[in-house]
PDB file of C-alpha atoms in Angstrom:
ATOM      1  CA  MET D   1      25.934 -20.680  28.198  1.00 62.00           C
ATOM      2  CA  PRO D   2      27.630 -17.981  26.083  1.00 73.00           C
ATOM      3  CA  GLU D   3      26.454 -14.436  26.675  1.00 86.00           C
ATOM      4  CA  ARG D   4      23.989 -13.205  24.073  1.00 90.00           C
ATOM      5  CA  THR D   5      25.089 -10.461  21.712  1.00 93.00           C
ATOM      6  CA  SER D   6      23.207  -8.090  19.424  1.00 96.00           C
ATOM      7  CA  ALA D   7      23.201  -7.510  15.685  1.00 98.00           C
ATOM      8  CA  THR D   8      21.266  -5.033  13.554  1.00 98.00           C
ATOM      9  CA  MET D   9      19.892  -5.503  10.048  1.00 98.00           C
ATOM     10  CA  TYR D  10      19.019  -2.432   7.973  1.00 98.00           C
ATOM     11  CA  PHE D  11      16.235  -3.157   5.512  1.00 98.00           C
ATOM     12  CA  ASP D  12      13.900  -1.628   2.989  1.00 98.00           C
ATOM     13  CA  PRO D  13      10.603  -3.580   2.896  1.00 98.00           C
ATOM     14  CA  ALA D  14      10.619  -3.333  -0.904  1.00 97.00           C
ATOM     15  CA  CYS D  15      13.695  -5.563  -1.330  1.00 97.00           C
ATOM     16  CA  PRO D  16      12.964  -9.292  -1.751  1.00 97.00           C
ATOM     17  CA  TRP D  17      16.575 -10.259  -1.050  1.00 97.00           C
ATOM     18  CA  ALA D  18      16.563  -8.381   2.247  1.00 98.00           C
ATOM     19  CA  TRP D  19      13.343 -10.194   3.140  1.00 98.00           C
ATOM     20  CA  VAL D  20      15.001 -13.591   2.667  1.00 98.00           C
ATOM     21  CA  THR D  21      18.017 -12.480   4.708  1.00 98.00           C
ATOM     22  CA  SER D  22      15.736 -11.278   7.491  1.00 98.00           C
ATOM     23  CA  ARG D  23      14.019 -14.666   7.680  1.00 98.00           C
ATOM     24  CA  TRP D  24      17.460 -16.300   7.894  1.00 98.00           C
ATOM     25  CA  LEU D  25      18.367 -14.033  10.809  1.00 98.00           C
ATOM     26  CA  LEU D  26      15.237 -15.108  12.668  1.00 98.00           C
ATOM     27  CA  GLU D  27      16.531 -18.662  12.329  1.00 98.00           C
ATOM     28  CA  VAL D  28      19.970 -17.584  13.546  1.00 98.00           C
ATOM     29  CA  GLU D  29      18.427 -16.238  16.747  1.00 97.00           C
ATOM     30  CA  GLN D  30      17.197 -19.753  17.526  1.00 97.00           C
ATOM     31  CA  VAL D  31      20.574 -21.485  17.176  1.00 97.00           C
ATOM     32  CA  ARG D  32      23.137 -18.831  18.121  1.00 97.00           C
ATOM     33  CA  PRO D  33      23.292 -16.450  21.122  1.00 96.00           C
ATOM     34  CA  VAL D  34      22.396 -13.367  19.109  1.00 97.00           C
ATOM     35  CA  ASP D  35      19.419 -11.013  19.222  1.00 97.00           C
ATOM     36  CA  VAL D  36      18.611  -9.202  15.985  1.00 98.00           C
ATOM     37  CA  GLU D  37      17.305  -5.660  15.796  1.00 98.00           C
ATOM     38  CA  PHE D  38      15.676  -4.434  12.588  1.00 98.00           C
ATOM     39  CA  ARG D  39      16.141  -0.853  11.458  1.00 98.00           C
ATOM     40  CA  VAL D  40      15.283   1.049   8.302  1.00 98.00           C
ATOM     41  CA  MET D  41      17.374   2.080   5.341  1.00 98.00           C
ATOM     42  CA  SER D  42      15.796   3.413   2.158  1.00 98.00           C
ATOM     43  CA  LEU D  43      16.477   2.426  -1.415  1.00 97.00           C
ATOM     44  CA  SER D  44      14.696   5.626  -2.440  1.00 97.00           C
ATOM     45  CA  VAL D  45      17.148   7.733  -0.431  1.00 97.00           C
ATOM     46  CA  LEU D  46      20.117   5.661  -1.582  1.00 96.00           C
ATOM     47  CA  ASN D  47      19.277   6.175  -5.254  1.00 95.00           C
ATOM     48  CA  GLU D  48      18.309   9.849  -5.193  1.00 93.00           C
ATOM     49  CA  GLY D  49      19.733  11.672  -8.202  1.00 89.00           C
ATOM     50  CA  ARG D  50      20.793   8.501 -10.028  1.00 89.00           C
ATOM     51  CA  ASP D  51      19.153   9.348 -13.323  1.00 87.00           C
ATOM     52  CA  GLU D  52      21.078   6.601 -15.112  1.00 91.00           C
ATOM     53  CA  LEU D  53      18.892   3.949 -13.483  1.00 91.00           C
ATOM     54  CA  PRO D  54      16.265   2.270 -15.696  1.00 93.00           C
ATOM     55  CA  ALA D  55      12.977   4.169 -15.805  1.00 91.00           C
ATOM     56  CA  GLU D  56      11.039   1.182 -14.435  1.00 92.00           C
ATOM     57  CA  TYR D  57      13.292   0.974 -11.377  1.00 92.00           C
ATOM     58  CA  ARG D  58      13.082   4.726 -10.782  1.00 91.00           C
ATOM     59  CA  GLU D  59       9.300   4.405 -10.829  1.00 91.00           C
ATOM     60  CA  SER D  60       9.424   1.586  -8.275  1.00 92.00           C
ATOM     61  CA  LEU D  61      11.543   3.773  -6.000  1.00 94.00           C
ATOM     62  CA  LYS D  62       8.748   6.342  -5.893  1.00 93.00           C
ATOM     63  CA  LYS D  63       6.447   3.693  -4.440  1.00 94.00           C
ATOM     64  CA  ALA D  64       9.096   2.549  -1.969  1.00 96.00           C
ATOM     65  CA  TRP D  65       8.858   5.712   0.154  1.00 98.00           C
ATOM     66  CA  GLY D  66       5.563   4.654   1.709  1.00 98.00           C
ATOM     67  CA  ALA D  67       6.614   1.509   3.560  1.00 98.00           C
ATOM     68  CA  VAL D  68       9.815   2.924   5.038  1.00 98.00           C
ATOM     69  CA  ARG D  69       7.975   6.009   6.291  1.00 98.00           C
ATOM     70  CA  ILE D  70       5.453   3.733   7.984  1.00 98.00           C
ATOM     71  CA  CYS D  71       8.258   1.782   9.654  1.00 98.00           C
ATOM     72  CA  ILE D  72       9.700   5.007  11.043  1.00 98.00           C
ATOM     73  CA  ALA D  73       6.249   6.104  12.245  1.00 98.00           C
ATOM     74  CA  VAL D  74       5.847   2.751  14.000  1.00 98.00           C
ATOM     75  CA  GLU D  75       9.252   3.068  15.646  1.00 98.00           C
ATOM     76  CA  GLN D  76       8.435   6.550  16.924  1.00 98.00           C
ATOM     77  CA  LYS D  77       5.039   5.551  18.335  1.00 98.00           C
ATOM     78  CA  TYR D  78       5.711   2.042  19.634  1.00 98.00           C
ATOM     79  CA  GLY D  79       9.476   1.688  19.998  1.00 97.00           C
ATOM     80  CA  GLN D  80      12.178  -0.291  18.258  1.00 95.00           C
ATOM     81  CA  GLN D  81      10.798  -3.777  18.879  1.00 95.00           C
ATOM     82  CA  ALA D  82       7.651  -2.981  16.901  1.00 98.00           C
ATOM     83  CA  VAL D  83       9.722  -2.427  13.750  1.00 98.00           C
ATOM     84  CA  ARG D  84      10.288  -6.191  13.566  1.00 98.00           C
ATOM     85  CA  ASP D  85       6.535  -6.741  13.708  1.00 98.00           C
ATOM     86  CA  ILE D  86       5.625  -4.263  10.979  1.00 98.00           C
ATOM     87  CA  TYR D  87       8.461  -5.527   8.767  1.00 98.00           C
ATOM     88  CA  THR D  88       7.123  -9.070   9.025  1.00 98.00           C
ATOM     89  CA  ALA D  89       3.597  -7.877   8.281  1.00 98.00           C
ATOM     90  CA  LEU D  90       4.647  -5.743   5.312  1.00 98.00           C
ATOM     91  CA  GLY D  91       7.032  -8.349   3.934  1.00 98.00           C
ATOM     92  CA  THR D  92       4.418 -11.084   4.104  1.00 98.00           C
ATOM     93  CA  ARG D  93       1.982  -9.023   2.063  1.00 98.00           C
ATOM     94  CA  ILE D  94       4.554  -7.588  -0.375  1.00 97.00           C
ATOM     95  CA  HIS D  95       6.675 -10.664  -1.074  1.00 97.00           C
ATOM     96  CA  LEU D  96       4.572 -13.694  -0.215  1.00 97.00           C
ATOM     97  CA  ARG D  97       1.102 -12.504  -1.184  1.00 97.00           C
ATOM     98  CA  LYS D  98       2.291 -10.125  -3.937  1.00 97.00           C
ATOM     99  CA  GLU D  99      -0.184  -7.447  -2.842  1.00 97.00           C
ATOM    100  CA  GLU D 100      -0.178  -3.988  -4.362  1.00 95.00           C
ATOM    101  CA  ARG D 101       1.350  -1.351  -2.104  1.00 95.00           C
ATOM    102  CA  GLY D 102      -1.107   1.355  -1.138  1.00 96.00           C
ATOM    103  CA  PRO D 103      -3.232   2.720   1.716  1.00 97.00           C
ATOM    104  CA  GLU D 104      -5.420  -0.381   2.111  1.00 98.00           C
ATOM    105  CA  MET D 105      -2.495  -2.776   2.176  1.00 98.00           C
ATOM    106  CA  TYR D 106      -0.523  -0.609   4.603  1.00 98.00           C
ATOM    107  CA  ALA D 107      -3.483  -0.360   6.973  1.00 98.00           C
ATOM    108  CA  ALA D 108      -3.999  -4.131   6.780  1.00 98.00           C
ATOM    109  CA  ALA D 109      -0.311  -4.792   7.533  1.00 98.00           C
ATOM    110  CA  LEU D 110      -0.444  -2.482  10.538  1.00 98.00           C
ATOM    111  CA  THR D 111      -3.525  -4.320  11.774  1.00 98.00           C
ATOM    112  CA  ASP D 112      -1.742  -7.663  11.278  1.00 98.00           C
ATOM    113  CA  ALA D 113       1.061  -6.395  13.514  1.00 98.00           C
ATOM    114  CA  GLY D 114      -1.360  -5.199  16.201  1.00 98.00           C
ATOM    115  CA  LEU D 115      -0.577  -1.549  15.459  1.00 98.00           C
ATOM    116  CA  ASP D 116      -2.691   1.504  14.727  1.00 98.00           C
ATOM    117  CA  PRO D 117      -3.885   1.263  11.101  1.00 98.00           C
ATOM    118  CA  ALA D 118      -4.118   5.067  10.993  1.00 98.00           C
ATOM    119  CA  LEU D 119      -0.321   5.100  10.698  1.00 98.00           C
ATOM    120  CA  ALA D 120      -0.849   4.155   7.052  1.00 98.00           C
ATOM    121  CA  GLU D 121      -1.191   7.891   6.494  1.00 98.00           C
ATOM    122  CA  ALA D 122       2.554   8.205   7.157  1.00 98.00           C
ATOM    123  CA  ALA D 123       3.207   6.730   3.702  1.00 98.00           C
ATOM    124  CA  ASP D 124       2.405  10.034   2.036  1.00 97.00           C
ATOM    125  CA  SER D 125       3.844  12.326   4.707  1.00 97.00           C
ATOM    126  CA  THR D 126       7.295  13.907   4.625  1.00 97.00           C
ATOM    127  CA  ALA D 127       7.104  14.447   8.391  1.00 97.00           C
ATOM    128  CA  TYR D 128       9.087  11.252   8.967  1.00 97.00           C
ATOM    129  CA  ASP D 129      11.760  11.854   6.343  1.00 98.00           C
ATOM    130  CA  GLU D 130      14.322  13.471   8.634  1.00 98.00           C
ATOM    131  CA  ALA D 131      14.269  10.480  10.971  1.00 98.00           C
ATOM    132  CA  LEU D 132      14.223   8.134   7.978  1.00 98.00           C
ATOM    133  CA  ARG D 133      17.328   9.726   6.526  1.00 98.00           C
ATOM    134  CA  ALA D 134      19.075   9.577   9.894  1.00 98.00           C
ATOM    135  CA  SER D 135      18.346   5.848  10.197  1.00 98.00           C
ATOM    136  CA  HIS D 136      19.499   5.301   6.622  1.00 98.00           C
ATOM    137  CA  GLU D 137      22.732   7.200   7.249  1.00 98.00           C
ATOM    138  CA  ALA D 138      23.476   5.249  10.419  1.00 98.00           C
ATOM    139  CA  GLY D 139      23.091   1.984   8.546  1.00 98.00           C
ATOM    140  CA  MET D 140      24.981   2.865   5.380  1.00 97.00           C
ATOM    141  CA  ARG D 141      27.842   4.989   6.725  1.00 96.00           C
ATOM    142  CA  PRO D 142      30.049   2.008   7.701  1.00 95.00           C
ATOM    143  CA  VAL D 143      29.584   0.198   4.372  1.00 95.00           C
ATOM    144  CA  GLY D 144      29.385   3.003   1.776  1.00 92.00           C
ATOM    145  CA  THR D 145      26.813   3.846  -0.860  1.00 88.00           C
ATOM    146  CA  ASP D 146      27.740   1.353  -3.586  1.00 90.00           C
ATOM    147  CA  VAL D 147      25.684  -1.379  -1.899  1.00 94.00           C
ATOM    148  CA  GLY D 148      22.003  -1.718  -1.118  1.00 94.00           C
ATOM    149  CA  THR D 149      20.121  -3.825   1.408  1.00 96.00           C
ATOM    150  CA  PRO D 150      20.497  -5.982   3.439  1.00 97.00           C
ATOM    151  CA  VAL D 151      23.172  -4.308   5.546  1.00 98.00           C
ATOM    152  CA  ILE D 152      24.109  -5.958   8.829  1.00 98.00           C
ATOM    153  CA  HIS D 153      26.034  -4.555  11.780  1.00 98.00           C
ATOM    154  CA  ALA D 154      27.369  -7.443  13.864  1.00 97.00           C
ATOM    155  CA  PRO D 155      29.801  -8.195  16.691  1.00 91.00           C
ATOM    156  CA  GLY D 156      33.427  -8.065  15.560  1.00 91.00           C
ATOM    157  CA  PRO D 157      36.249 -10.433  16.575  1.00 89.00           C
ATOM    158  CA  VAL D 158      37.472  -7.976  19.238  1.00 87.00           C
ATOM    159  CA  GLU D 159      35.173  -7.473  22.205  1.00 84.00           C
ATOM    160  CA  GLY D 160      33.235  -4.243  21.863  1.00 82.00           C
ATOM    161  CA  GLU D 161      34.016  -3.957  18.146  1.00 90.00           C
ATOM    162  CA  THR D 162      31.320  -3.908  15.453  1.00 92.00           C
ATOM    163  CA  VAL D 163      31.709  -4.932  11.822  1.00 96.00           C
ATOM    164  CA  ALA D 164      29.292  -3.903   9.069  1.00 96.00           C
ATOM    165  CA  PHE D 165      28.699  -5.492   5.677  1.00 96.00           C
ATOM    166  CA  PHE D 166      26.254  -5.862   2.797  1.00 96.00           C
ATOM    167  CA  GLY D 167      24.578  -9.242   2.567  1.00 96.00           C
ATOM    168  CA  PRO D 168      24.549 -12.122   2.740  1.00 97.00           C
ATOM    169  CA  VAL D 169      22.427 -12.526  -0.378  1.00 96.00           C
ATOM    170  CA  VAL D 170      21.122 -16.072  -0.082  1.00 96.00           C
ATOM    171  CA  THR D 171      18.052 -18.012  -1.156  1.00 96.00           C
ATOM    172  CA  PRO D 172      16.190 -19.794   0.199  1.00 96.00           C
ATOM    173  CA  ALA D 173      16.816 -18.799   3.814  1.00 97.00           C
ATOM    174  CA  PRO D 174      18.837 -21.535   5.560  1.00 97.00           C
ATOM    175  CA  LYS D 175      17.067 -23.191   8.463  1.00 97.00           C
ATOM    176  CA  GLY D 176      18.245 -24.587  11.800  1.00 97.00           C
ATOM    177  CA  GLU D 177      21.914 -25.334  12.200  1.00 98.00           C
ATOM    178  CA  ALA D 178      22.552 -24.482   8.541  1.00 98.00           C
ATOM    179  CA  ALA D 179      21.506 -20.928   9.411  1.00 98.00           C
ATOM    180  CA  GLY D 180      23.923 -20.937  12.319  1.00 98.00           C
ATOM    181  CA  ARG D 181      26.827 -22.156  10.204  1.00 98.00           C
ATOM    182  CA  LEU D 182      26.234 -19.409   7.658  1.00 98.00           C
ATOM    183  CA  TRP D 183      26.206 -16.855  10.491  1.00 98.00           C
ATOM    184  CA  ASP D 184      29.511 -18.220  11.804  1.00 97.00           C
ATOM    185  CA  GLY D 185      31.072 -17.994   8.360  1.00 96.00           C
ATOM    186  CA  VAL D 186      29.767 -14.499   7.652  1.00 96.00           C
ATOM    187  CA  LEU D 187      31.190 -13.231  10.941  1.00 95.00           C
ATOM    188  CA  LEU D 188      34.510 -14.885  10.177  1.00 95.00           C
ATOM    189  CA  VAL D 189      35.011 -13.210   6.803  1.00 95.00           C
ATOM    190  CA  ALA D 190      33.486  -9.882   7.882  1.00 94.00           C
ATOM    191  CA  GLY D 191      35.850  -9.734  10.839  1.00 94.00           C
ATOM    192  CA  THR D 192      38.947 -10.329   8.711  1.00 94.00           C
ATOM    193  CA  PRO D 193      40.875  -7.053   8.257  1.00 91.00           C
ATOM    194  CA  GLY D 194      41.020  -6.020   4.605  1.00 92.00           C
ATOM    195  CA  PHE D 195      38.269  -8.393   3.476  1.00 92.00           C
ATOM    196  CA  TYR D 196      35.854  -6.646   1.107  1.00 91.00           C
ATOM    197  CA  GLU D 197      34.038  -8.922  -1.284  1.00 90.00           C
ATOM    198  CA  LEU D 198      33.000 -12.498  -2.029  1.00 89.00           C
ATOM    199  CA  LYS D 199      30.549 -12.847  -4.905  1.00 89.00           C
ATOM    200  CA  ARG D 200      29.226 -15.032  -7.710  1.00 91.00           C
ATOM    201  CA  SER D 201      26.520 -14.553 -10.328  1.00 92.00           C
ATOM    202  CA  ARG D 202      22.967 -15.264  -9.167  1.00 90.00           C
ATOM    203  CA  THR D 203      21.270 -18.037 -11.113  1.00 93.00           C
ATOM    204  CA  VAL D 204      17.881 -17.990  -9.381  1.00 92.00           C
ATOM    205  CA  GLY D 205      15.553 -15.348  -7.993  1.00 93.00           C
ATOM    206  CA  PRO D 206      14.546 -15.061  -4.344  1.00 95.00           C
ATOM    207  CA  VAL D 207      12.778 -18.130  -2.979  1.00 94.00           C
ATOM    208  CA  PHE D 208      10.345 -17.430  -0.139  1.00 92.00           C
ATOM    209  CA  ASP D 209      10.192 -20.863   1.517  1.00 80.00           C
TER     210      ASP D 209
END
């Protein structure tokens, strides 16, 4: 059996595309020898000072602070593995159930994940922002600031080497061996020196199957 390796996905719970990618990665774990760690980036941090953005999007970024702060609070209290659990709980309520983000929803998501619902108070606290920015910086530094989420850090073609990239943006999330084949292909192109971009126009929105 091949030795298992590790990969890290940086997410903001607000992003529906990152949510789909995260569900794909859970499938990848089942068919490839890779363990995925989930860590936080922040669309609110990424877009600070970008006044040219549409007013509606800027308003949504104000709401996005809450969930990422909660994820950091969870990581600090329970450890890294719990971030996966709170992401799944938040994503289910935000993207599948279309629930309004706020104190009640955050407390319910924490309860779903078996975590202290009092951590919902972190949403309105700046006490976690230094750690949040550090996590964001660690995720975005290798890929730059002209991309968003998902960002993945994965094993490179040379042992001990890591490659980082934005994406893949895919919907719906591939299942089973199809998920594994996409992982193989993503690693192949990401590990090619000088490879930067492969893109086509999206014709459908995120599908949460």
